[in-house]
CSV table of C-alpha atoms in Angstrom, one decimal:
chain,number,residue,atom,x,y,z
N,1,UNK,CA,-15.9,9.0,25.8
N,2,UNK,CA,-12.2,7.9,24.6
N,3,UNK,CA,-9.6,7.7,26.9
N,4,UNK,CA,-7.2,10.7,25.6
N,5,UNK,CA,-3.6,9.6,27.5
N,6,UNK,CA,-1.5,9.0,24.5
N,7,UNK,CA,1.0,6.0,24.6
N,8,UNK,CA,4.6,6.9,26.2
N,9,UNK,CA,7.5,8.4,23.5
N,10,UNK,CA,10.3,8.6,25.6
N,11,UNK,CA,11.9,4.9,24.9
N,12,UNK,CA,11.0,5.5,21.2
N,13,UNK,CA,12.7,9.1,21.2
N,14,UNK,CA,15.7,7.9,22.7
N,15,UNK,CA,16.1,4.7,20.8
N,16,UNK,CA,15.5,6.2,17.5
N,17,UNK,CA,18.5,7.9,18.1
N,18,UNK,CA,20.8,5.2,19.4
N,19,UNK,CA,19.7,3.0,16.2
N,20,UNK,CA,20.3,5.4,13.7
N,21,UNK,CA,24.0,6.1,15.3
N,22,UNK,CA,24.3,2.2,15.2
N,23,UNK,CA,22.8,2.1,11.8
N,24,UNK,CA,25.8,5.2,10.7
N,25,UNK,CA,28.1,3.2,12.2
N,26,UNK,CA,27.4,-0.3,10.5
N,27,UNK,CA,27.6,1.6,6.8
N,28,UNK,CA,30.7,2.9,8.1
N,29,UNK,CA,32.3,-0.3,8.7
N,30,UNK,CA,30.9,-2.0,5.7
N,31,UNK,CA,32.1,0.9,3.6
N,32,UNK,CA,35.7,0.1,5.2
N,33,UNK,CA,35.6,-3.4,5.0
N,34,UNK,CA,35.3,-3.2,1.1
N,35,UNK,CA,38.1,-0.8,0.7
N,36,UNK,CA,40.2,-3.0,3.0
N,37,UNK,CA,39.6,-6.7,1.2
N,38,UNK,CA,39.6,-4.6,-1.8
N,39,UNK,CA,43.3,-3.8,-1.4
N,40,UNK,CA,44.7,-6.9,0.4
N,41,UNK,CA,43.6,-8.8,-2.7
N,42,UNK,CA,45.1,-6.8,-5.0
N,43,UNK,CA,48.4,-7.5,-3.1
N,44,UNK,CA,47.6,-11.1,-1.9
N,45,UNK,CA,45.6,-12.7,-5.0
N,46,UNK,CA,47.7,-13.1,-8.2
N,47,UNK,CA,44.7,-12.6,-10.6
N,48,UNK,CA,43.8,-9.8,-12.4
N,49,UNK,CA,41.1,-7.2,-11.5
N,50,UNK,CA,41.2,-9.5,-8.4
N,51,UNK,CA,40.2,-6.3,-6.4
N,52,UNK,CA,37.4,-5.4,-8.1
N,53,UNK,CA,35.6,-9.1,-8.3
N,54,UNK,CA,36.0,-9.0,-3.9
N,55,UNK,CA,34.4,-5.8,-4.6
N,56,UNK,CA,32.0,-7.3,-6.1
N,57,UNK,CA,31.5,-10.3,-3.9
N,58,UNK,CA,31.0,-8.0,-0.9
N,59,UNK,CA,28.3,-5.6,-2.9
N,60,UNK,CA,26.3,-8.8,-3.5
N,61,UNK,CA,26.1,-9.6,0.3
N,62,UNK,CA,23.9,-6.8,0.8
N,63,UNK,CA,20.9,-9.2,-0.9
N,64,UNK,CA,21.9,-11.5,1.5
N,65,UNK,CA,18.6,-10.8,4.0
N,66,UNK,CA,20.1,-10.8,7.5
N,67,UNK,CA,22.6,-7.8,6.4
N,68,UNK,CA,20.5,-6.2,3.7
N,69,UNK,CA,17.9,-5.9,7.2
N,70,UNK,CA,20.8,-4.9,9.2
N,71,UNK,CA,21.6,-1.9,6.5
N,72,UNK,CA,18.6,-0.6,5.6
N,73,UNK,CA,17.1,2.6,7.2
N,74,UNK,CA,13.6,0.9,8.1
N,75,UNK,CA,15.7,-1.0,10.6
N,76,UNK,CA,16.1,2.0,13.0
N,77,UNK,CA,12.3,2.3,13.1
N,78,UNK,CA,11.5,-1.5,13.8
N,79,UNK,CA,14.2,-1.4,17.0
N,80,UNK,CA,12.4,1.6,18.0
N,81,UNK,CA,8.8,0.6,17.6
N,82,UNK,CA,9.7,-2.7,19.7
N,83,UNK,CA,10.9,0.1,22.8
N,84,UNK,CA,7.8,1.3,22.2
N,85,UNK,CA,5.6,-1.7,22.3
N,86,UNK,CA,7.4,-2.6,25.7
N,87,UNK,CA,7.3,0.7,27.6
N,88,UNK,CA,3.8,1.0,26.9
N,89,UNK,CA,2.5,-3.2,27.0
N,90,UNK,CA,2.2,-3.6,23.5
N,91,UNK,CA,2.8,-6.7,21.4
N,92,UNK,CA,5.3,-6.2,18.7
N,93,UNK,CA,5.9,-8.6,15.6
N,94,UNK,CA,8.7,-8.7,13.3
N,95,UNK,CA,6.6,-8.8,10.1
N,96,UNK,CA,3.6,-11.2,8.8
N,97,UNK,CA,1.7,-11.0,5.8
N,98,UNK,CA,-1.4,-9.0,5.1
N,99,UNK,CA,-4.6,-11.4,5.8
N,100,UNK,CA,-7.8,-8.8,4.8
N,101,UNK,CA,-11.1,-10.3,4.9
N,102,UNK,CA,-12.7,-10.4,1.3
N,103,UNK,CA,-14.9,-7.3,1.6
N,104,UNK,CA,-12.9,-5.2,3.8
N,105,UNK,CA,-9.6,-5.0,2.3
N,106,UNK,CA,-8.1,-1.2,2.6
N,107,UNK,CA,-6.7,1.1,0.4
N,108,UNK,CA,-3.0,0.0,1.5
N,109,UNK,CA,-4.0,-4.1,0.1
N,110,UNK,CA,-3.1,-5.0,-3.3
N,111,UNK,CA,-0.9,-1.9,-4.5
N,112,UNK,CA,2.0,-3.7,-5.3
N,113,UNK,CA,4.0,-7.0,-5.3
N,114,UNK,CA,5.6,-9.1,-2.5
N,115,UNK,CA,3.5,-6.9,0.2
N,116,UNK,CA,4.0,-7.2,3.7
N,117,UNK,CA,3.2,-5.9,6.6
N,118,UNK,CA,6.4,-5.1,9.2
N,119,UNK,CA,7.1,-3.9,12.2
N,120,UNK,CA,3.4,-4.3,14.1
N,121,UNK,CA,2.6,-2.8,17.3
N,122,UNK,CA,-1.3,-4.0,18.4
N,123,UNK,CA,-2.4,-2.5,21.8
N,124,UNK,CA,-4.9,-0.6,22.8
N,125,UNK,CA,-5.3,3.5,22.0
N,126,UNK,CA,-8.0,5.3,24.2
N,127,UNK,CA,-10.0,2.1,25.3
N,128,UNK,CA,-9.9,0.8,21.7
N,129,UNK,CA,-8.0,-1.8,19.9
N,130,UNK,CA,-5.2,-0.4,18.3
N,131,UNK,CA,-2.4,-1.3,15.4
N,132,UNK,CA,-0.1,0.2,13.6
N,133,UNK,CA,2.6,-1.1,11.0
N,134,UNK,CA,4.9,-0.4,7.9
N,135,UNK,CA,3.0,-1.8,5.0
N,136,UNK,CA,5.6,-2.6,2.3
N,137,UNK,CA,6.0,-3.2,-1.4
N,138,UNK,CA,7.2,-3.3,-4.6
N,139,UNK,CA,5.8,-1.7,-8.0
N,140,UNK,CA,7.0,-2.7,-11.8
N,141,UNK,CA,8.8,0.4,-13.5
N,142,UNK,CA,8.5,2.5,-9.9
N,143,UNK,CA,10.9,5.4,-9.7
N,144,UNK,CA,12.5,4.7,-6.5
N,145,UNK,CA,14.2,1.9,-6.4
N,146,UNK,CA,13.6,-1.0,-3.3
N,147,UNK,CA,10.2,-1.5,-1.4
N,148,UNK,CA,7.8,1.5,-1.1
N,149,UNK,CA,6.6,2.1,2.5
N,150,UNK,CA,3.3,3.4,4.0
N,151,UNK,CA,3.0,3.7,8.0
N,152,UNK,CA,-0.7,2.1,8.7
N,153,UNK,CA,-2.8,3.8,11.9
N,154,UNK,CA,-5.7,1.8,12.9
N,155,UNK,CA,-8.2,1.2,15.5
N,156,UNK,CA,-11.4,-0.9,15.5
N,157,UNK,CA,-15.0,1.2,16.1
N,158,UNK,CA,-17.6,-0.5,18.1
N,159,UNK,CA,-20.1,0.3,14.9
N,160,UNK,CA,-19.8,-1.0,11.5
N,161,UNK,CA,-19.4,1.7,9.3
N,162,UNK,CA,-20.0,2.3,5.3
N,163,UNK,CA,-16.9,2.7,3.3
N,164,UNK,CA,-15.3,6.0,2.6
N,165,UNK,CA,-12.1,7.2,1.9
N,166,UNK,CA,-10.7,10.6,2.2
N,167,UNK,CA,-7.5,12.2,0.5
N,168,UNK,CA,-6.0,14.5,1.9
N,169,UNK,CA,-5.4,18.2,-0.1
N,170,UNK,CA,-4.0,19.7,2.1
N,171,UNK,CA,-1.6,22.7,1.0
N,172,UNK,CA,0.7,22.0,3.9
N,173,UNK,CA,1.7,18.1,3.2
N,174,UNK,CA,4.3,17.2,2.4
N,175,UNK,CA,2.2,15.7,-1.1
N,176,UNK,CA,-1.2,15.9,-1.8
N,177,UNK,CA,-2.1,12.1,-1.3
N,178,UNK,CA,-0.1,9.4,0.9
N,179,UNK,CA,-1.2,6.6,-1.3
N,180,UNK,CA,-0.7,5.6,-5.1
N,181,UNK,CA,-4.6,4.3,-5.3
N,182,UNK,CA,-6.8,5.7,-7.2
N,183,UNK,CA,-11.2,5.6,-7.3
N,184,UNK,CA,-13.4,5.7,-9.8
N,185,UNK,CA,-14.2,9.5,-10.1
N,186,UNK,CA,-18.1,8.5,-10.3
N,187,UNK,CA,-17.6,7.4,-6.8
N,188,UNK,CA,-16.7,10.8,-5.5
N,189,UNK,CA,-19.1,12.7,-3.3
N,190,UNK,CA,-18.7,16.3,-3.0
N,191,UNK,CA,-19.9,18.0,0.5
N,192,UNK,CA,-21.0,21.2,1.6
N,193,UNK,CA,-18.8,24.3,2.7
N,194,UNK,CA,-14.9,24.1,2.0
N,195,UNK,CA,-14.4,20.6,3.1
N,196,UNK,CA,-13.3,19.6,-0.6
N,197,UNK,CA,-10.4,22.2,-0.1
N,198,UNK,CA,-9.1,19.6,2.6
N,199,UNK,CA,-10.4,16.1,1.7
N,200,UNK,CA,-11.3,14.4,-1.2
N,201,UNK,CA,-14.3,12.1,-0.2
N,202,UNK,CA,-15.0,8.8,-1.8
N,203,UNK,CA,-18.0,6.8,-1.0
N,204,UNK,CA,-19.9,3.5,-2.8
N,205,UNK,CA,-23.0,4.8,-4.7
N,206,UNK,CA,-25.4,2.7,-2.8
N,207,UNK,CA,-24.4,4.4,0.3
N,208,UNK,CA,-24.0,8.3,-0.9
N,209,UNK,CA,-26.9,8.9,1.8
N,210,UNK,CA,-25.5,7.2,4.7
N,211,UNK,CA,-22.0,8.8,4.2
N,212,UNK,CA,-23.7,12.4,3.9
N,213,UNK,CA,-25.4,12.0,7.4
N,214,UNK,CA,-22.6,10.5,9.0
N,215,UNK,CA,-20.3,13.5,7.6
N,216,UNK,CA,-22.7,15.7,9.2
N,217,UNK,CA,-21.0,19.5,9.5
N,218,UNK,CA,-19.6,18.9,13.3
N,219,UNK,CA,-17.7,15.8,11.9
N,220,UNK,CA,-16.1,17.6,8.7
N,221,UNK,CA,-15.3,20.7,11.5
N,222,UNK,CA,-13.7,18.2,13.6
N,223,UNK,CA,-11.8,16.1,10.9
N,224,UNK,CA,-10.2,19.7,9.3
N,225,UNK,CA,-9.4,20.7,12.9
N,226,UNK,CA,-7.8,17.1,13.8
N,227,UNK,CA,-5.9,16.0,10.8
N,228,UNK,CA,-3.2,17.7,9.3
N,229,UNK,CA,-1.5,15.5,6.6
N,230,UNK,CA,-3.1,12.0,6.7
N,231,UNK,CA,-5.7,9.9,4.6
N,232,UNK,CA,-8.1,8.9,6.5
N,233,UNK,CA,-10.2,5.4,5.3
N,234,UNK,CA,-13.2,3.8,7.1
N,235,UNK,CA,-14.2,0.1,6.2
N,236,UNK,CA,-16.5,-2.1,8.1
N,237,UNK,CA,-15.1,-1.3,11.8
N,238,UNK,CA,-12.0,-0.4,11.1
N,239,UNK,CA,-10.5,3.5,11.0
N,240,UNK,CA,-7.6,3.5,9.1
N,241,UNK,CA,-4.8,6.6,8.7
N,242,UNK,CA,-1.9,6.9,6.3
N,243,UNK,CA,1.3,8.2,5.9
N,244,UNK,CA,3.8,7.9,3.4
N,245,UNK,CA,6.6,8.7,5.6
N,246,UNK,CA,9.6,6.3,5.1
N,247,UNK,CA,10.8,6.5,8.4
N,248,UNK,CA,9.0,8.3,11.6
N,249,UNK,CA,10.3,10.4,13.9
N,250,UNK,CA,8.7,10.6,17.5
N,251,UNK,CA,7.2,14.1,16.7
N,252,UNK,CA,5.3,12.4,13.6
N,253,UNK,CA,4.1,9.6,15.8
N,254,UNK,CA,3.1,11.3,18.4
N,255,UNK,CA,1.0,13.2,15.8
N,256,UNK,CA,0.0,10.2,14.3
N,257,UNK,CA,-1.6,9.1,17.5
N,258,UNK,CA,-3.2,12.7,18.2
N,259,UNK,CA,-5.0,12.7,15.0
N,260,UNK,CA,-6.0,9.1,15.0
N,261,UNK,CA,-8.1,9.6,18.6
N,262,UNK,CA,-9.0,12.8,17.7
N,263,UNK,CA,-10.6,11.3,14.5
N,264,UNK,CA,-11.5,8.3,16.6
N,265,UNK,CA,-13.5,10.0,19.2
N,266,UNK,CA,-15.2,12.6,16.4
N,267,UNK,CA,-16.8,9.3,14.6
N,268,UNK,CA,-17.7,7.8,18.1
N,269,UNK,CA,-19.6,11.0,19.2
N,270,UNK,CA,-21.5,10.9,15.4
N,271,UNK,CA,-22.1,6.7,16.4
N,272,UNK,CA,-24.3,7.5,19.6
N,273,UNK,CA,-27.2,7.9,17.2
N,274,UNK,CA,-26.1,6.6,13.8
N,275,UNK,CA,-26.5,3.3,12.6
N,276,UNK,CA,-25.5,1.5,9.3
N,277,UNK,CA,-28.0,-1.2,8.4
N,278,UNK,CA,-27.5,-3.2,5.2
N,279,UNK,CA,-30.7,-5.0,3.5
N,280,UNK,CA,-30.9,-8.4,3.7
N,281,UNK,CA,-28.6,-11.0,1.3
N,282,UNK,CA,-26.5,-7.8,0.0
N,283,UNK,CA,-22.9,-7.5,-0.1
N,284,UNK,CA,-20.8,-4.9,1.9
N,285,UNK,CA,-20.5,-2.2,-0.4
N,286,UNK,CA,-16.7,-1.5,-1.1
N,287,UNK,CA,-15.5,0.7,-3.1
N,288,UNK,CA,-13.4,0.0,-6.3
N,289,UNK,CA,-10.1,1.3,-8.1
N,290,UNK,CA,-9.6,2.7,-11.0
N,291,UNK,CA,-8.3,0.7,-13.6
N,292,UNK,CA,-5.1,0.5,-14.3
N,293,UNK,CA,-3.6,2.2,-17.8
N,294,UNK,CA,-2.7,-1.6,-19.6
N,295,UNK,CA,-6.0,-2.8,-18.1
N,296,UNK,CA,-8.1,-0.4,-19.9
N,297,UNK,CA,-5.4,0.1,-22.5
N,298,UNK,CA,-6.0,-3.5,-23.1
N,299,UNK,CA,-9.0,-4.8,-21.9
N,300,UNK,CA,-11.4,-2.4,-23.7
N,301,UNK,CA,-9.8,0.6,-25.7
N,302,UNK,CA,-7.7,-1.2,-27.9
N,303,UNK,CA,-9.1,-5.3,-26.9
N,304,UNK,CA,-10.5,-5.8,-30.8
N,305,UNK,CA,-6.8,-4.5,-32.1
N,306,UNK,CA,-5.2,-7.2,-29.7
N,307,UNK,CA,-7.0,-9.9,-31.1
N,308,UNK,CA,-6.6,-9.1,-34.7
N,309,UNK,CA,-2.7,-8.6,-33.5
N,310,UNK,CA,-2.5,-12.0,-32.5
N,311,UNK,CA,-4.8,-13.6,-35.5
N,312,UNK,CA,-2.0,-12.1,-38.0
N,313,UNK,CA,0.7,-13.4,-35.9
N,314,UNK,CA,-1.2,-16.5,-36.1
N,315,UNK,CA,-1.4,-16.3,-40.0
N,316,UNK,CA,2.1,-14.6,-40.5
N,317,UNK,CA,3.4,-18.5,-38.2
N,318,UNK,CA,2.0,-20.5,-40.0
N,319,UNK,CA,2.9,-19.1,-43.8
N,320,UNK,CA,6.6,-19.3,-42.3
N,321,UNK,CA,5.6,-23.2,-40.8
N,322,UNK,CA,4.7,-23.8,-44.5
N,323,UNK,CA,8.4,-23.0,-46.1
N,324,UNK,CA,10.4,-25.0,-43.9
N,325,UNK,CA,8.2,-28.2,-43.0
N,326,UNK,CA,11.2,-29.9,-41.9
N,327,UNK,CA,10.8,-27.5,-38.5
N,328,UNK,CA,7.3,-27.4,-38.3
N,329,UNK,CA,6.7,-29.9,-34.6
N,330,UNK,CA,8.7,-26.8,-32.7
N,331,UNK,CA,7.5,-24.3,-34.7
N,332,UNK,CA,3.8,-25.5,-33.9
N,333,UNK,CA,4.2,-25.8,-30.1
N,334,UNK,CA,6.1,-22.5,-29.8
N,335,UNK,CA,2.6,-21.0,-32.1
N,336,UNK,CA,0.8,-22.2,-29.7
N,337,UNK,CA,2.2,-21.3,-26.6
N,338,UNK,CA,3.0,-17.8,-27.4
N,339,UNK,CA,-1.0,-17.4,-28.8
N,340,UNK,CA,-2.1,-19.3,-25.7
N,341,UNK,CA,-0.2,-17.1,-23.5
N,342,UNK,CA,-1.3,-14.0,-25.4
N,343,UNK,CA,-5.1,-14.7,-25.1
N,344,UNK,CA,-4.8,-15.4,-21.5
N,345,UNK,CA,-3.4,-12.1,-21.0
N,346,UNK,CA,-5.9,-10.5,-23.1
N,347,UNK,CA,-9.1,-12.4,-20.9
N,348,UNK,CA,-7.6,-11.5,-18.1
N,349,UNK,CA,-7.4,-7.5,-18.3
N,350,UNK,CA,-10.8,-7.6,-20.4
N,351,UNK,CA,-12.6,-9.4,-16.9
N,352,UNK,CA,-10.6,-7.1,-14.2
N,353,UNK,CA,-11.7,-4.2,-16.4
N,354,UNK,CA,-15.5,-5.5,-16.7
N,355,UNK,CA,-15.2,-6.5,-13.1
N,356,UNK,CA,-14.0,-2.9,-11.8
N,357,UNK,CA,-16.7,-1.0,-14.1
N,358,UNK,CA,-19.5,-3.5,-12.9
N,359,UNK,CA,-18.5,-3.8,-8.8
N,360,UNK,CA,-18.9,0.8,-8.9
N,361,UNK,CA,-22.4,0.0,-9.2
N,362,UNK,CA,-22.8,-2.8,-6.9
């Protein structure tokens, strides 16, 4: 039985809302110092458009890290998580990079560039080991602009467990999924009653049958009656939930923490007489993205077009090489480069797109 006293909110409460006055205040008096060495250079430096080039000068400090940190809204959170960690004998660190053993990496690894995970708070929650933390990133052609941010709820389970994700569909969140990942759809497993209303399931084929008796009817009951708007992930021992909330208030944390021992002590009821046993010399089945759109895009659907792309580039070169000899040692190397480069690219997205079809059936 779980321990159900839920960490203390009151430092977190209280200095969410002193940061977030400090963090007004700081914009305030950035915002002034512009306009202020804005006009005292217009007055004091001879040149012209003087003004707008301290303008400038100033707008570029914010990539400087120490102020762009200062600035930015995810600051108010990380002063309040490390009230938190202290009222309630957590550890807190700054920030450190995501370290995921091989077979066990969660939905949250790999979505983007430059990831990292800030602002961890590891303790214990109801007996068990307990961590949770900003994970941040970047994507190419996102549409919000600056790192993307998804508040990670974890705790470890005394069993190892099979691999199974669940989105969330529920008509009250705030959107219908906290994370941009998707599965294979031929890894979806569809359950009895109207739990497919609420979650999305997602399970590895090999282990269909263990997922189906440990989502036994109870369990499903108890996961639509304890979870209102957050993906919930199992791999190996971990539980995982997710948010896409950008900054958290206490009344979403402290929700945040409800669910994740509700969910916590519904699987550890189920794990009194459930065990997952893998045969011997096999792999912990994982379960596998889809494919991205230039992976497939390029790495099957259009993959014989690519290469007869870069064969007539090859051709069109070297006809060109052929009318001006005199420029042919550049002309070669750049041929090269650009065909080497291309072909790389091309082997690439072909292997990640055999790789992702070929690991579903693992």
């Amino acid at each position: 039985m779980l321990k159900t006293d839920l960490p203390q909110l009151t430092a977190y409460r209280t200095t969410l809302a002193e940061a977030g006055k400090k963090l007004f205040l700081s914009w305030v008096l950035y915002s002034l110092g512009i306009v202020v060495a804005v006009i005292l250079s217009y007055y004091l430096i001879p040149v012209p458009a003087s003004g707008i080039m301290v303008a400038l000068l100033l707008l570029l400090a914010l990539f400087i890290p120490a102020i762009r940190n200062r600035l930015r809204p995810l600051w108010v959170q990380g002063v309040a998580k490390r009230a938190f960690a202290q009222q309630n004998s957590m550890l807190y660190l700054e920030s450190s990079k995501p370290n995921y053993k091989k077979h066990f990496q969660p939905a949250v690894a790999k979505l983007g560039f430059f990831e990292r995970n800030e602002q961890i708070v590891k303790g214990e929650l109801g007996g068990l080991p307990f961590e949770m933390y900003a994970h941040t990133f970047r994507q190419l052609f996102a549409r919000r602009y600056g790192r993307k941010v998804i508040q990670v709820y974890s705790v470890k389970l005394p069993k190892e467990l099979p691999h199974i994700f669940m989105r969330n569909r529920q008509a009250g969140s705030k959107h219908l999924s906290s994370l941009p990942r998707h599965f294979d759809d031929d890894q979806r497993v569809s359950l009895e009653g109207n739990f497919d209303t609420f979650f999305t399931v997602y399970t590895h084929r090999r282990t269909i049958t263990e997922a189906l008796s440990l989502l036994s009817p109870n369990v499903m009951e108890a996961l639509v009656r304890s979870n209102t708007k957050f993906d919930i992930e199992i791999i190996g021992t971990r539980l995982y939930l997710y948010s896409d909330n950008y900054l958290t208030t206490a009344h979403e944390l402290d929700e945040a923490l409800r669910s994740l021992i509700n969910v916590a002590e519904t699987f550890e009821h189920r794990l009194k007489s459930w065990r997952f046993v893998l045969p011997n010399n096999q792999h912990y089945p994982y379960l596998v993205s889809r494919p991205g759109f230039g992976t497939v895009a390029l790495g099957h659907t259009y993959f014989n077009q690519a290469w007869l792309l870069i064969i007539w580039y090859t051709l069109y070169s070297a006809l060109k090489i052929t009318a001006k000899p005199e420029l042919w040692p550049v002309k070669v190397g750049l041929v090269i480069f650009f065909d080497a480069l291309m072909i790389t690219v091309l082997l690439v997205l072909r292997r990640r797109y055999q790789l992702s079809k070929r690991n579903v059936g693992r």
